[in-house]
Amino acid sequence: METRKFNEEAGRLGSDVAVLTISMDLPFAQKRWCGAAGVSKVQTLSDHRDASFGTSFGVLIKELRLLARAVFLVDRKGVIQYIQLVKEITKEPDYEAIWSALKKMA
């Protein structure tokens, strides 16, 4: 649901904003899901091989080999300006807080 929501909003966020979704899913599964779900404005990346993203950013749930649900807003210089870590992986992030933080970055 999160990726679908970001896909819907991606067109409204402007060309200066790139939306990436990183998961432990294999690339072929991500591609298949995006095609079936009509997700075309979000770039999917896989951390399946070595979990380097999850480890580096502290979002790897080792026991489940999943990434915690989190949102990172990164500026043009590569500096993280906002982090939202969702406490429960089955919940969606607070979109209003994300949009507000994104506007402040603009």
mmCIF file of C-alpha atoms in Angstrom:
data_model
loop_
_atom_site.group_PDB
_atom_site.id
_atom_site.type_symbol
_atom_site.label_atom_id
_atom_site.label_comp_id
_atom_site.label_asym_id
_atom_site.label_seq_id
_atom_site.Cartn_x
_atom_site.Cartn_y
_atom_site.Cartn_z
ATOM 1 C CA MET A 1 0.000 0.000 0.000
ATOM 2 C CA GLU A 2 2.882 2.348 0.772
ATOM 3 C CA THR A 3 4.494 1.904 -2.638
ATOM 4 C CA ARG A 4 1.147 2.430 -4.346
ATOM 5 C CA LYS A 5 0.575 5.634 -2.371
ATOM 6 C CA PHE A 6 4.029 6.977 -3.243
ATOM 7 C CA ASN A 7 3.457 6.021 -6.883
ATOM 8 C CA GLU A 8 0.211 8.063 -6.874
ATOM 9 C CA GLU A 9 1.952 11.065 -5.337
ATOM 10 C CA ALA A 10 5.181 10.844 -7.372
ATOM 11 C CA GLY A 11 3.730 12.766 -10.306
ATOM 12 C CA ARG A 12 2.629 15.586 -8.010
ATOM 13 C CA LEU A 13 5.965 15.831 -6.208
ATOM 14 C CA GLY A 14 7.743 17.337 -9.198
ATOM 15 C CA SER A 15 10.704 16.290 -11.291
ATOM 16 C CA ASP A 16 13.177 17.158 -8.523
ATOM 17 C CA VAL A 17 11.912 14.293 -6.378
ATOM 18 C CA ALA A 18 12.861 10.656 -6.959
ATOM 19 C CA VAL A 19 10.953 7.953 -5.114
ATOM 20 C CA LEU A 20 12.814 4.734 -4.350
ATOM 21 C CA THR A 21 11.436 1.657 -2.648
ATOM 22 C CA ILE A 22 13.975 -0.746 -1.215
ATOM 23 C CA SER A 23 12.943 -4.209 -0.094
ATOM 24 C CA MET A 24 14.331 -7.683 0.419
ATOM 25 C CA ASP A 25 12.298 -8.960 -2.535
ATOM 26 C CA LEU A 26 14.156 -10.269 -5.547
ATOM 27 C CA PRO A 27 14.328 -7.854 -8.505
ATOM 28 C CA PHE A 28 12.223 -10.074 -10.778
ATOM 29 C CA ALA A 29 9.495 -10.260 -8.120
ATOM 30 C CA GLN A 30 9.564 -6.475 -7.699
ATOM 31 C CA LYS A 31 9.234 -5.977 -11.440
ATOM 32 C CA ARG A 32 6.365 -8.461 -11.679
ATOM 33 C CA TRP A 33 4.525 -6.851 -8.749
ATOM 34 C CA CYS A 34 4.997 -3.312 -10.083
ATOM 35 C CA GLY A 35 3.629 -4.378 -13.466
ATOM 36 C CA ALA A 36 0.579 -6.019 -11.906
ATOM 37 C CA ALA A 37 -0.019 -3.081 -9.515
ATOM 38 C CA GLY A 38 0.502 -0.383 -12.148
ATOM 39 C CA VAL A 39 3.459 1.097 -10.270
ATOM 40 C CA SER A 40 5.557 3.007 -12.794
ATOM 41 C CA LYS A 41 6.752 6.184 -11.039
ATOM 42 C CA VAL A 42 8.653 4.506 -8.205
ATOM 43 C CA GLN A 43 12.047 2.909 -8.695
ATOM 44 C CA THR A 44 12.375 -0.394 -6.844
ATOM 45 C CA LEU A 45 15.674 -1.636 -5.510
ATOM 46 C CA SER A 46 16.480 -5.009 -3.957
ATOM 47 C CA ASP A 47 18.552 -5.493 -0.814
ATOM 48 C CA HIS A 48 18.114 -9.264 -1.073
ATOM 49 C CA ARG A 49 21.666 -10.257 -1.859
ATOM 50 C CA ASP A 50 23.617 -8.939 1.114
ATOM 51 C CA ALA A 51 21.227 -6.712 3.087
ATOM 52 C CA SER A 52 23.764 -3.881 2.886
ATOM 53 C CA PHE A 53 21.133 -1.129 2.903
ATOM 54 C CA GLY A 54 19.265 -2.619 5.841
ATOM 55 C CA THR A 55 22.461 -3.121 7.792
ATOM 56 C CA SER A 56 23.899 0.320 6.998
ATOM 57 C CA PHE A 57 20.705 2.199 7.830
ATOM 58 C CA GLY A 58 19.694 0.091 10.820
ATOM 59 C CA VAL A 59 16.435 -1.185 9.364
ATOM 60 C CA LEU A 60 17.268 -4.872 8.866
ATOM 61 C CA ILE A 61 15.126 -7.239 10.916
ATOM 62 C CA LYS A 62 17.661 -10.080 10.978
ATOM 63 C CA GLU A 63 15.341 -12.769 12.381
ATOM 64 C CA LEU A 64 12.844 -12.248 9.556
ATOM 65 C CA ARG A 65 15.320 -11.107 6.893
ATOM 66 C CA LEU A 66 13.025 -8.155 6.196
ATOM 67 C CA LEU A 67 13.497 -4.416 6.239
ATOM 68 C CA ALA A 68 11.575 -2.382 8.779
ATOM 69 C CA ARG A 69 9.121 0.047 7.246
ATOM 70 C CA ALA A 70 10.913 3.376 7.118
ATOM 71 C CA VAL A 71 10.992 6.569 5.078
ATOM 72 C CA PHE A 72 14.175 8.541 4.476
ATOM 73 C CA LEU A 73 14.131 11.949 2.806
ATOM 74 C CA VAL A 74 17.517 12.751 1.320
ATOM 75 C CA ASP A 75 18.483 16.133 -0.103
ATOM 76 C CA ARG A 76 20.415 16.815 -3.306
ATOM 77 C CA LYS A 77 23.714 16.611 -1.432
ATOM 78 C CA GLY A 78 22.918 13.127 -0.142
ATOM 79 C CA VAL A 79 22.222 14.287 3.408
ATOM 80 C CA ILE A 80 19.334 12.627 5.218
ATOM 81 C CA GLN A 81 16.931 15.384 6.230
ATOM 82 C CA TYR A 82 14.085 13.300 7.651
ATOM 83 C CA ILE A 83 13.575 9.772 8.958
ATOM 84 C CA GLN A 84 10.327 8.080 9.863
ATOM 85 C CA LEU A 85 10.564 4.580 11.309
ATOM 86 C CA VAL A 86 7.166 2.894 11.433
ATOM 87 C CA LYS A 87 6.880 0.902 14.658
ATOM 88 C CA GLU A 88 4.858 -1.938 13.177
ATOM 89 C CA ILE A 89 5.751 -3.332 9.738
ATOM 90 C CA THR A 90 2.071 -3.943 8.977
ATOM 91 C CA LYS A 91 1.234 -0.231 9.430
ATOM 92 C CA GLU A 92 1.653 2.528 6.864
ATOM 93 C CA PRO A 93 3.788 5.602 7.486
ATOM 94 C CA ASP A 94 2.387 8.984 8.490
ATOM 95 C CA TYR A 95 2.070 10.434 4.988
ATOM 96 C CA GLU A 96 1.102 13.922 6.150
ATOM 97 C CA ALA A 97 4.311 14.191 8.192
ATOM 98 C CA ILE A 98 6.296 13.040 5.143
ATOM 99 C CA TRP A 99 4.668 15.577 2.806
ATOM 100 C CA SER A 100 5.245 18.322 5.384
ATOM 101 C CA ALA A 101 8.935 17.418 5.759
ATOM 102 C CA LEU A 102 9.304 17.270 1.980
ATOM 103 C CA LYS A 103 7.814 20.764 1.594
ATOM 104 C CA LYS A 104 10.287 22.101 4.134
ATOM 105 C CA MET A 105 13.128 20.675 2.070
ATOM 106 C CA ALA A 106 11.931 22.368 -1.133
#
